Tab-separated table of C-alpha atoms in Angstrom:
chain	number	residue	atom	x	y	z
A	196	MET	CA	39.607	-9.900	3.200
A	197	GLY	CA	40.302	-13.096	4.919
A	198	THR	CA	38.463	-16.259	4.087
A	199	TYR	CA	36.280	-18.547	6.727
A	200	ASN	CA	35.767	-22.206	6.160
A	201	ILE	CA	32.977	-22.849	8.380
A	202	THR	CA	34.281	-26.136	9.408
A	203	ASP	CA	37.501	-23.931	11.020
A	204	HIS	CA	34.446	-23.310	13.250
A	205	GLY	CA	32.979	-25.926	14.766
A	206	ALA	CA	30.937	-27.130	11.984
A	207	ALA	CA	30.717	-30.818	11.221
A	208	ALA	CA	28.945	-32.718	7.612
A	209	ASP	CA	28.441	-35.385	10.248
A	210	GLY	CA	24.109	-34.333	10.643
A	211	THR	CA	24.801	-32.386	13.776
A	212	VAL	CA	22.946	-28.583	13.513
A	213	SER	CA	25.833	-26.118	13.017
A	214	THR	CA	24.149	-22.803	13.519
A	215	ALA	CA	25.929	-22.119	15.813
A	216	ALA	CA	29.357	-22.107	14.293
A	217	ILE	CA	28.219	-21.059	10.652
A	218	GLN	CA	26.834	-18.153	11.900
A	219	ARG	CA	30.247	-17.676	14.193
A	220	ALA	CA	32.416	-17.661	11.074
A	221	ILE	CA	30.283	-14.996	9.199
A	222	ASP	CA	29.883	-12.633	12.559
A	223	MET	CA	33.421	-12.725	12.205
A	224	CYS	CA	33.965	-12.446	9.053
A	225	ASP	CA	35.851	-9.257	8.145
A	226	LYS	CA	35.426	-6.785	6.075
A	227	GLY	CA	35.645	-7.724	2.104
A	228	GLY	CA	35.471	-11.350	3.228
A	229	THR	CA	34.193	-14.693	2.615
A	230	VAL	CA	32.602	-17.466	4.998
A	231	VAL	CA	33.281	-20.315	3.145
A	232	ILE	CA	30.715	-24.129	3.175
A	233	PRO	CA	33.220	-26.528	1.459
A	234	ALA	CA	31.578	-30.387	0.284
A	235	GLY	CA	30.128	-31.775	2.604
A	236	THR	CA	26.467	-31.691	3.855
A	237	PHE	CA	26.102	-29.102	6.893
A	238	ILE	CA	22.721	-28.502	8.377
A	239	SER	CA	21.651	-25.284	10.467
A	240	GLY	CA	18.939	-23.206	11.658
A	241	ALA	CA	18.110	-19.673	10.597
A	242	LEU	CA	21.316	-17.984	9.008
A	243	PHE	CA	21.723	-14.026	9.473
A	244	LEU	CA	24.443	-12.339	6.945
A	245	LYS	CA	25.989	-8.963	7.057
A	246	SER	CA	27.247	-6.465	5.172
A	247	ASN	CA	30.624	-6.845	2.938
A	248	MET	CA	30.455	-9.981	2.682
A	249	THR	CA	30.438	-13.272	-0.240
A	250	LEU	CA	28.546	-16.732	0.886
A	251	ARG	CA	30.267	-19.566	-1.116
A	252	LEU	CA	29.115	-22.458	-1.772
A	253	GLU	CA	31.755	-24.893	-3.170
A	254	GLU	CA	31.407	-27.909	-5.601
A	255	GLY	CA	29.449	-30.283	-3.490
A	256	ALA	CA	28.723	-28.021	-0.748
A	257	VAL	CA	25.144	-28.607	1.117
A	258	LEU	CA	23.107	-26.169	3.609
A	259	MET	CA	20.066	-27.953	4.205
A	260	GLY	CA	17.373	-26.349	6.714
A	261	SER	CA	17.394	-27.975	10.061
A	262	GLY	CA	13.450	-29.267	10.191
A	263	ASN	CA	13.001	-28.288	13.558
A	264	ILE	CA	10.778	-24.931	13.824
A	265	ALA	CA	12.550	-24.177	16.673
A	266	ASP	CA	15.770	-23.058	15.118
A	267	TYR	CA	13.736	-20.122	13.302
A	268	PRO	CA	12.720	-17.590	15.970
A	269	VAL	CA	9.923	-14.990	15.261
A	270	MET	CA	10.478	-12.046	12.526
A	271	GLY	CA	7.797	-10.004	11.492
A	272	TYR	CA	9.392	-8.610	8.119
A	273	PRO	CA	6.817	-8.305	4.771
A	274	TYR	CA	5.035	-11.289	3.804
A	275	GLU	CA	1.791	-11.192	0.497
A	276	GLY	CA	1.799	-7.578	0.805
A	277	PHE	CA	2.022	-7.277	4.277
A	278	ASP	CA	4.318	-6.714	6.795
A	279	GLN	CA	3.373	-9.860	8.892
A	280	LEU	CA	5.410	-12.374	11.573
A	281	CYS	CA	6.847	-15.111	10.128
A	282	TYR	CA	8.912	-17.863	10.341
A	283	ALA	CA	12.936	-17.369	9.589
A	284	SER	CA	14.549	-17.938	6.467
A	285	LEU	CA	17.621	-20.183	6.292
A	286	ILE	CA	19.129	-17.976	5.026
A	287	ASN	CA	19.007	-13.979	6.233
A	288	THR	CA	19.615	-10.109	6.770
A	289	ASP	CA	18.288	-8.046	9.631
A	290	SER	CA	15.340	-5.261	9.301
A	291	ALA	CA	19.379	-2.774	9.411
A	292	PRO	CA	19.934	-1.634	6.037
A	293	HIS	CA	22.768	-3.887	4.619
A	294	GLU	CA	24.853	-3.396	1.566
A	295	ASN	CA	28.184	-5.080	-1.260
A	296	ILE	CA	26.249	-8.854	0.009
A	297	THR	CA	26.897	-11.764	-2.517
A	298	ILE	CA	25.915	-15.268	-2.355
A	299	GLU	CA	28.101	-17.486	-4.460
A	300	GLY	CA	29.285	-21.073	-5.560
A	301	SER	CA	27.937	-24.638	-7.093
A	302	GLY	CA	26.264	-25.743	-4.448
A	303	THR	CA	23.433	-25.855	-2.528
A	304	ILE	CA	20.915	-23.788	-0.537
A	305	ASN	CA	18.278	-26.768	0.386
A	306	ALA	CA	15.397	-24.641	2.975
A	307	ASN	CA	14.076	-28.521	4.236
A	308	GLY	CA	10.430	-27.790	3.098
A	309	CYS	CA	8.999	-30.605	3.185
A	310	ALA	CA	10.045	-31.414	6.604
A	311	LEU	CA	9.077	-28.032	7.863
A	312	PHE	CA	5.737	-27.100	5.988
A	313	ASP	CA	2.935	-29.085	8.097
A	314	ALA	CA	4.739	-27.231	11.504
A	315	GLU	CA	4.946	-23.780	9.518
A	316	LEU	CA	1.256	-23.715	8.926
A	317	ALA	CA	-0.154	-25.106	12.672
A	318	ASP	CA	-0.453	-21.530	13.313
A	319	ASP	CA	-1.793	-19.936	11.250
A	320	ARG	CA	-0.677	-16.482	12.777
A	321	ILE	CA	2.911	-16.946	11.735
A	322	LYS	CA	4.046	-17.103	8.087
A	323	ARG	CA	6.439	-19.715	6.464
A	324	GLY	CA	9.834	-18.423	5.814
A	325	ARG	CA	11.564	-18.193	2.717
A	326	ALA	CA	14.801	-19.709	1.994
A	327	VAL	CA	16.518	-17.151	0.953
A	328	CYS	CA	15.031	-13.555	2.184
A	329	ILE	CA	17.129	-10.556	2.069
A	330	ARG	CA	16.019	-6.848	2.842
A	331	GLY	CA	17.347	-3.289	2.554
A	332	THR	CA	20.496	-4.528	0.836
A	333	LYS	CA	22.165	-2.044	-1.819
A	334	ASN	CA	24.537	-4.181	-4.647
A	335	LEU	CA	22.540	-7.763	-4.119
A	336	SER	CA	24.266	-10.285	-6.097
A	337	LEU	CA	23.979	-14.423	-5.928
A	338	ARG	CA	25.932	-16.321	-8.761
A	339	GLY	CA	25.730	-19.773	-9.406
A	340	VAL	CA	24.036	-21.696	-6.748
A	341	THR	CA	21.454	-24.202	-6.623
A	342	ILE	CA	17.709	-22.769	-3.909
A	343	ARG	CA	15.509	-26.128	-3.197
A	344	GLN	CA	12.631	-26.882	-1.351
A	345	SER	CA	11.602	-23.864	-0.369
A	346	PRO	CA	8.356	-23.468	2.563
A	347	ALA	CA	6.946	-21.169	0.799
A	348	TRP	CA	8.620	-18.690	-1.646
A	349	CYS	CA	12.367	-19.283	-2.414
A	350	LEU	CA	14.208	-16.592	-3.093
A	351	HIS	CA	12.571	-13.571	-1.322
A	352	ILE	CA	14.680	-10.236	-1.708
A	353	ILE	CA	12.288	-6.807	-0.312
A	354	TYR	CA	13.077	-3.131	-0.115
A	355	CYS	CA	16.951	-4.391	-2.388
A	356	SER	CA	18.438	-2.437	-4.655
A	357	ASP	CA	21.253	-2.985	-7.615
A	358	VAL	CA	20.973	-6.752	-7.834
A	359	ASP	CA	22.581	-8.778	-9.669
A	360	ILE	CA	20.769	-12.573	-10.039
A	361	ASP	CA	23.144	-14.890	-12.433
A	362	GLY	CA	23.585	-18.460	-13.631
A	363	ILE	CA	21.292	-20.000	-10.786
A	364	GLU	CA	18.877	-22.791	-10.363
A	365	ILE	CA	15.682	-22.578	-8.282
A	366	GLN	CA	13.805	-26.461	-7.618
A	367	SER	CA	10.185	-25.711	-5.517
A	368	LYS	CA	8.183	-28.006	-7.158
A	369	TYR	CA	10.573	-31.167	-8.007
A	370	ASP	CA	12.971	-33.107	-5.983
A	371	GLU	CA	16.445	-33.879	-7.336
A	372	LYS	CA	14.813	-37.754	-8.501
A	373	GLY	CA	11.871	-35.793	-10.250
A	374	ASN	CA	8.818	-35.926	-7.335
A	375	ALA	CA	6.618	-33.349	-6.565
A	376	TYR	CA	7.647	-31.995	-3.218
A	377	GLY	CA	4.131	-31.688	-2.683
A	378	MET	CA	4.318	-27.999	-1.310
A	379	HIS	CA	2.131	-24.532	-1.747
A	380	ASN	CA	2.571	-21.039	-2.764
A	381	CYS	CA	6.616	-21.753	-3.666
A	382	ASP	CA	7.494	-19.178	-6.382
A	383	GLY	CA	10.562	-19.346	-7.402
A	384	ILE	CA	11.950	-15.323	-7.525
A	385	ASP	CA	9.547	-12.125	-5.910
A	386	VAL	CA	11.093	-8.950	-5.981
A	387	ASP	CA	9.559	-6.876	-4.121
A	388	SER	CA	9.875	-2.954	-3.734
A	389	CYS	CA	13.004	-3.316	-5.487
A	390	ARG	CA	15.104	-1.528	-8.412
A	391	ASN	CA	17.765	-1.795	-10.722
A	392	VAL	CA	17.461	-5.565	-10.859
A	393	HIS	CA	18.778	-8.057	-13.418
A	394	ILE	CA	18.037	-11.390	-14.331
A	395	ALA	CA	20.399	-13.212	-16.047
A	396	ASN	CA	21.222	-17.088	-17.605
A	397	SER	CA	18.888	-18.761	-14.946
A	398	LEU	CA	16.918	-22.202	-14.507
A	399	ILE	CA	13.768	-21.698	-12.229
A	400	SER	CA	11.283	-25.137	-11.955
A	401	SER	CA	8.459	-23.132	-10.114
A	402	GLN	CA	5.299	-24.959	-8.268
A	403	ASP	CA	3.961	-21.358	-8.421
A	404	ASP	CA	4.981	-18.410	-10.619
A	405	CYS	CA	8.261	-18.276	-11.393
A	406	ILE	CA	9.696	-15.035	-10.234
A	407	ALA	CA	7.163	-13.001	-9.765
A	408	VAL	CA	7.777	-8.908	-9.214
A	409	LYS	CA	5.707	-7.006	-6.473
A	410	SER	CA	5.215	-4.147	-3.729
A	411	GLY	CA	3.011	-4.590	-0.818
A	412	ARG	CA	-0.837	-4.827	-1.226
A	413	ASP	CA	-3.792	-2.530	-0.558
A	414	GLU	CA	-3.146	0.570	2.214
A	415	PHE	CA	0.029	-0.805	3.636
A	416	GLY	CA	1.409	-1.086	-0.309
A	417	ARG	CA	0.059	2.372	-1.455
A	418	ARG	CA	1.365	4.051	2.048
A	419	ALA	CA	4.605	2.638	1.860
A	420	GLY	CA	4.486	4.019	-1.897
A	421	ILE	CA	7.952	2.096	-2.841
A	422	PRO	CA	7.622	1.120	-6.343
A	423	SER	CA	9.793	-1.800	-8.103
A	424	GLU	CA	10.880	-0.821	-10.785
A	425	ASP	CA	13.985	-0.833	-13.401
A	426	ILE	CA	13.874	-5.297	-14.191
A	427	LEU	CA	15.522	-7.282	-16.284
A	428	ILE	CA	14.775	-10.377	-16.818
A	429	GLU	CA	16.431	-11.981	-19.684
A	430	ASN	CA	17.630	-15.104	-20.981
A	431	CYS	CA	15.968	-17.293	-19.079
A	432	ARG	CA	14.470	-20.825	-18.399
A	433	PHE	CA	11.402	-21.621	-17.140
A	434	THR	CA	9.698	-25.249	-17.040
A	435	SER	CA	7.451	-25.330	-13.948
A	436	GLY	CA	5.051	-23.126	-12.808
A	437	PHE	CA	3.629	-19.995	-13.963
A	438	GLY	CA	5.901	-17.666	-16.072
A	439	VAL	CA	6.889	-14.693	-15.169
A	440	ALA	CA	3.830	-12.042	-12.463
A	441	VAL	CA	3.679	-8.864	-12.160
A	442	GLY	CA	1.327	-7.914	-8.814
A	443	SER	CA	-1.427	-8.552	-7.292
A	444	GLU	CA	0.470	-7.287	-4.763
A	445	MET	CA	1.917	-3.719	-6.738
A	446	SER	CA	0.189	-1.194	-4.655
A	447	GLY	CA	3.326	0.575	-4.491
A	448	GLY	CA	3.618	0.264	-7.919
A	449	VAL	CA	5.868	-1.430	-10.589
A	450	ARG	CA	6.894	0.148	-13.836
A	451	ASN	CA	9.687	-1.402	-16.386
A	452	VAL	CA	9.869	-3.769	-16.468
A	453	THR	CA	11.406	-6.112	-19.538
A	454	VAL	CA	11.131	-9.739	-20.249
A	455	ARG	CA	12.761	-11.164	-23.021
A	456	ASP	CA	14.891	-14.690	-25.277
A	457	CYS	CA	13.253	-16.166	-22.209
A	458	GLU	CA	12.695	-20.014	-22.512
A	459	PHE	CA	8.989	-20.872	-20.736
A	460	THR	CA	8.309	-25.103	-21.513
A	461	ASP	CA	5.555	-26.837	-19.170
A	462	THR	CA	4.981	-22.993	-17.993
A	463	HIS	CA	0.943	-22.697	-17.773
A	464	SER	CA	1.506	-18.709	-18.717
A	465	ILE	CA	4.510	-16.275	-20.352
A	466	ALA	CA	2.244	-13.311	-18.115
A	467	SER	CA	0.325	-12.981	-15.636
A	468	VAL	CA	-0.260	-9.772	-14.578
A	469	LYS	CA	-2.590	-9.210	-12.344
A	470	ALA	CA	-4.762	-5.444	-10.523
A	471	VAL	CA	-7.923	-6.520	-8.807
A	472	ARG	CA	-9.908	-4.131	-6.798
A	473	GLY	CA	-8.480	-2.496	-3.666
A	474	ARG	CA	-5.157	-2.032	-4.972
A	475	GLY	CA	-4.461	1.312	-6.576
A	476	SER	CA	-1.799	2.026	-7.101
A	477	TYR	CA	0.038	1.340	-11.249
A	478	VAL	CA	1.587	-1.347	-13.092
A	479	LYS	CA	3.491	1.050	-16.064
A	480	ASN	CA	5.439	0.104	-19.129
A	481	ILE	CA	5.632	-3.663	-18.526
A	482	CYS	CA	7.749	-5.575	-21.981
A	483	TYR	CA	7.694	-9.369	-22.999
A	484	GLU	CA	9.215	-10.015	-25.705
A	485	ARG	CA	11.250	-12.434	-28.041
A	486	CYS	CA	9.591	-15.563	-25.591
A	487	THR	CA	8.090	-18.944	-26.811
A	488	LEU	CA	6.881	-21.347	-24.728
A	489	VAL	CA	5.620	-24.609	-25.630
A	490	ASN	CA	3.241	-26.157	-22.472
A	491	ARG	CA	2.005	-29.806	-23.018
A	492	SER	CA	0.789	-29.743	-18.951
A	493	ALA	CA	-3.148	-29.714	-18.363
A	494	GLU	CA	-3.028	-29.838	-14.615
A	495	PHE	CA	-4.550	-26.004	-15.012
A	496	THR	CA	-6.727	-24.896	-17.324
A	497	ASP	CA	-9.207	-22.540	-16.842
A	498	THR	CA	-9.230	-21.543	-12.724
A	499	LYS	CA	-10.410	-18.139	-11.088
A	500	TRP	CA	-5.980	-18.537	-10.342
A	501	PHE	CA	-5.303	-18.916	-14.108
A	502	ARG	CA	-6.820	-17.771	-17.396
A	503	GLY	CA	-4.163	-17.927	-20.255
A	504	ALA	CA	-0.298	-18.077	-21.611
A	505	ILE	CA	-0.771	-14.902	-22.069
A	506	TYR	CA	-2.967	-13.512	-19.228
A	507	VAL	CA	-3.418	-9.648	-17.630
A	508	ASP	CA	-6.576	-9.339	-14.963
A	509	GLY	CA	-8.220	-6.751	-13.464
A	510	PHE	CA	-10.480	-9.891	-11.750
A	511	TYR	CA	-7.798	-12.218	-10.770
A	512	GLY	CA	-8.820	-14.677	-7.681
A	513	SER	CA	-12.644	-13.784	-8.148
A	514	GLU	CA	-14.902	-16.913	-9.117
A	515	GLU	CA	-17.742	-14.490	-10.131
A	516	PHE	CA	-17.232	-10.932	-11.759
A	517	ASP	CA	-18.815	-8.976	-14.264
A	518	PRO	CA	-16.665	-6.789	-16.387
A	519	ASP	CA	-19.205	-4.910	-17.726
A	520	THR	CA	-19.936	-3.677	-14.409
A	521	PRO	CA	-18.223	-0.192	-13.542
A	522	ALA	CA	-16.948	-0.019	-9.924
A	523	GLU	CA	-16.539	3.741	-8.089
A	524	VAL	CA	-12.795	4.796	-8.648
A	525	ASN	CA	-10.929	5.336	-5.315
A	526	GLU	CA	-7.610	5.769	-4.301
A	527	GLY	CA	-7.884	1.886	-4.120
A	528	THR	CA	-8.845	1.814	-8.347
A	529	PRO	CA	-5.293	0.110	-9.760
A	530	ALA	CA	-4.262	1.731	-13.121
A	531	VAL	CA	-2.383	-0.549	-15.966
A	532	TYR	CA	-0.692	0.080	-19.149
A	533	GLY	CA	1.472	0.207	-21.339
A	534	ILE	CA	2.031	-3.321	-21.576
A	535	TYR	CA	3.978	-5.123	-24.537
A	536	PHE	CA	3.827	-8.215	-26.176
A	537	LYS	CA	6.485	-8.156	-28.907
A	538	ASP	CA	7.775	-11.259	-31.287
A	539	ILE	CA	6.775	-13.582	-28.804
A	540	THR	CA	5.477	-17.462	-30.128
A	541	VAL	CA	2.517	-19.419	-27.321
A	542	ASP	CA	1.618	-23.201	-27.423
A	543	THR	CA	-0.523	-24.654	-24.696
A	544	ALA	CA	-2.310	-27.400	-24.539
A	545	ALA	CA	-3.766	-25.461	-21.469
A	546	GLY	CA	-6.391	-23.086	-20.863
A	547	ARG	CA	-6.532	-19.335	-23.793
A	548	ALA	CA	-3.338	-18.705	-25.642
A	549	VAL	CA	-4.199	-14.384	-24.815
A	550	TYR	CA	-6.595	-13.404	-21.384
A	551	MET	CA	-7.068	-10.102	-21.168
A	552	CYS	CA	-9.781	-8.016	-18.465
A	553	GLY	CA	-9.529	-5.218	-17.223
A	554	LEU	CA	-11.799	-3.619	-14.840
A	555	PRO	CA	-14.871	-1.824	-16.618
A	556	GLU	CA	-14.199	1.317	-14.269
A	557	SER	CA	-10.617	1.588	-15.551
A	558	ILE	CA	-9.491	-0.540	-19.059
A	559	ILE	CA	-5.906	-1.346	-19.589
A	560	THR	CA	-4.643	0.911	-21.889
A	561	ASN	CA	-2.156	1.481	-24.734
A	562	VAL	CA	-1.490	-2.228	-25.194
A	563	SER	CA	0.647	-3.396	-28.045
A	564	LEU	CA	0.747	-7.106	-29.762
A	565	GLU	CA	2.847	-7.311	-32.137
A	566	ASN	CA	4.157	-10.779	-33.714
A	567	VAL	CA	2.891	-12.466	-31.768
A	568	LYS	CA	1.753	-16.608	-32.466
A	569	ALA	CA	-0.432	-17.881	-29.609
A	570	LYS	CA	-2.085	-20.915	-29.850
A	571	GLY	CA	-4.318	-22.160	-27.204
A	572	VAL	CA	-6.924	-23.829	-25.896
A	573	GLY	CA	-10.837	-21.627	-27.013
A	574	ASN	CA	-10.645	-18.609	-28.155
A	575	ASN	CA	-8.638	-15.436	-27.396
A	576	PHE	CA	-11.061	-13.091	-24.355
A	577	VAL	CA	-9.691	-9.774	-24.386
A	578	LYS	CA	-12.635	-7.192	-22.661
A	579	ASN	CA	-11.735	-4.033	-21.003
A	580	VAL	CA	-8.578	-3.484	-22.567
A	581	GLN	CA	-7.349	-0.546	-25.390
A	582	CYS	CA	-5.114	-2.249	-27.606
A	583	THR	CA	-3.204	0.044	-30.016
A	584	VAL	CA	-1.584	-3.383	-31.885
A	585	PHE	CA	-3.267	-6.332	-31.913
A	586	ASP	CA	-1.354	-9.223	-34.732
A	587	VAL	CA	-2.004	-12.764	-33.135
A	588	LYS	CA	-1.592	-15.220	-35.221
A	589	TYR	CA	-1.768	-18.707	-34.756
A	590	PRO	CA	1.668	-20.993	-35.239
A	591	ASP	CA	0.735	-23.273	-37.962
A	592	GLY	CA	-1.530	-19.584	-40.386
A	593	GLU	CA	-5.369	-20.928	-38.870
């Protein structure tokens, strides 16, 4: 189990692009070995990890993405619920099955998304890359690292199992000086058709969903049939964005997700559960407990993408909708049941505290809000939802 310092393979922190040198260190790494990125800023295009290795970023290390889209080959892999052509990410795995991959250390992965964003948007047939995109990996670990400035979702894990994410930081909205990056659809972490995932002790400041749990869209997701399941998110802090979301790509199913002991500050929601017509499949056994939200940002109030701090919606993304007229029930009709909120405090300056609207042809069942203190803008809205417990009070006792 050797150690492979990238500078020994030709990488230099001098402004040159070191993709080939860093990839050479990865390719030469023996089973159980570690590739080390030392202090300094090293510029690279797309890198591809392999099984049974660790990538370690030491204190003061910055892996900076090249700003040239030619350094990111076009690949086919899932994004936004479908198999699509995408630019490669800064850190990737290929489509082969992998195991035992670790990314760790106190350094920074900076995907240089501001330099890539417009160029990657120019051809709408090819979707933007991520900062880190890991596919088909059993026993994946990320510890300690900071991930910044992705041109799209920051950390995207697809078809992975036994995932441990602990003590990382993700910054997809603001740079080190607090200036907004000015990009959109830059989620923090996307858990896509994965099982046995643990996310703990992490800080996420997102431009969009802080964490999103997904499993494919419409017929593609139903055909693949790979759910996201057995996911625990705990002891995390979220400081901008839209909280922890389930969906709206959930056509392979989502079940057994717990979010507990998390703090949400100036995020627009704690929970966004989104399962719309056409998706099919199910969302079940989703639990948020012992979480607090204090939001003073009025950047978003009430839109088709966001309607409340506790937000469960069968009409997500619809400008106009009729919650009283049922549609035909078919394979695209989603089922949502078993949604639990316990010991939750919400105080928000934007949107309702509680907004839950199911489809009239498939109402949301077995919903419980227990010891929820929720203050927002306007009255709570609940329709086409069967609540077993609705214990919601204002924090000040009103």
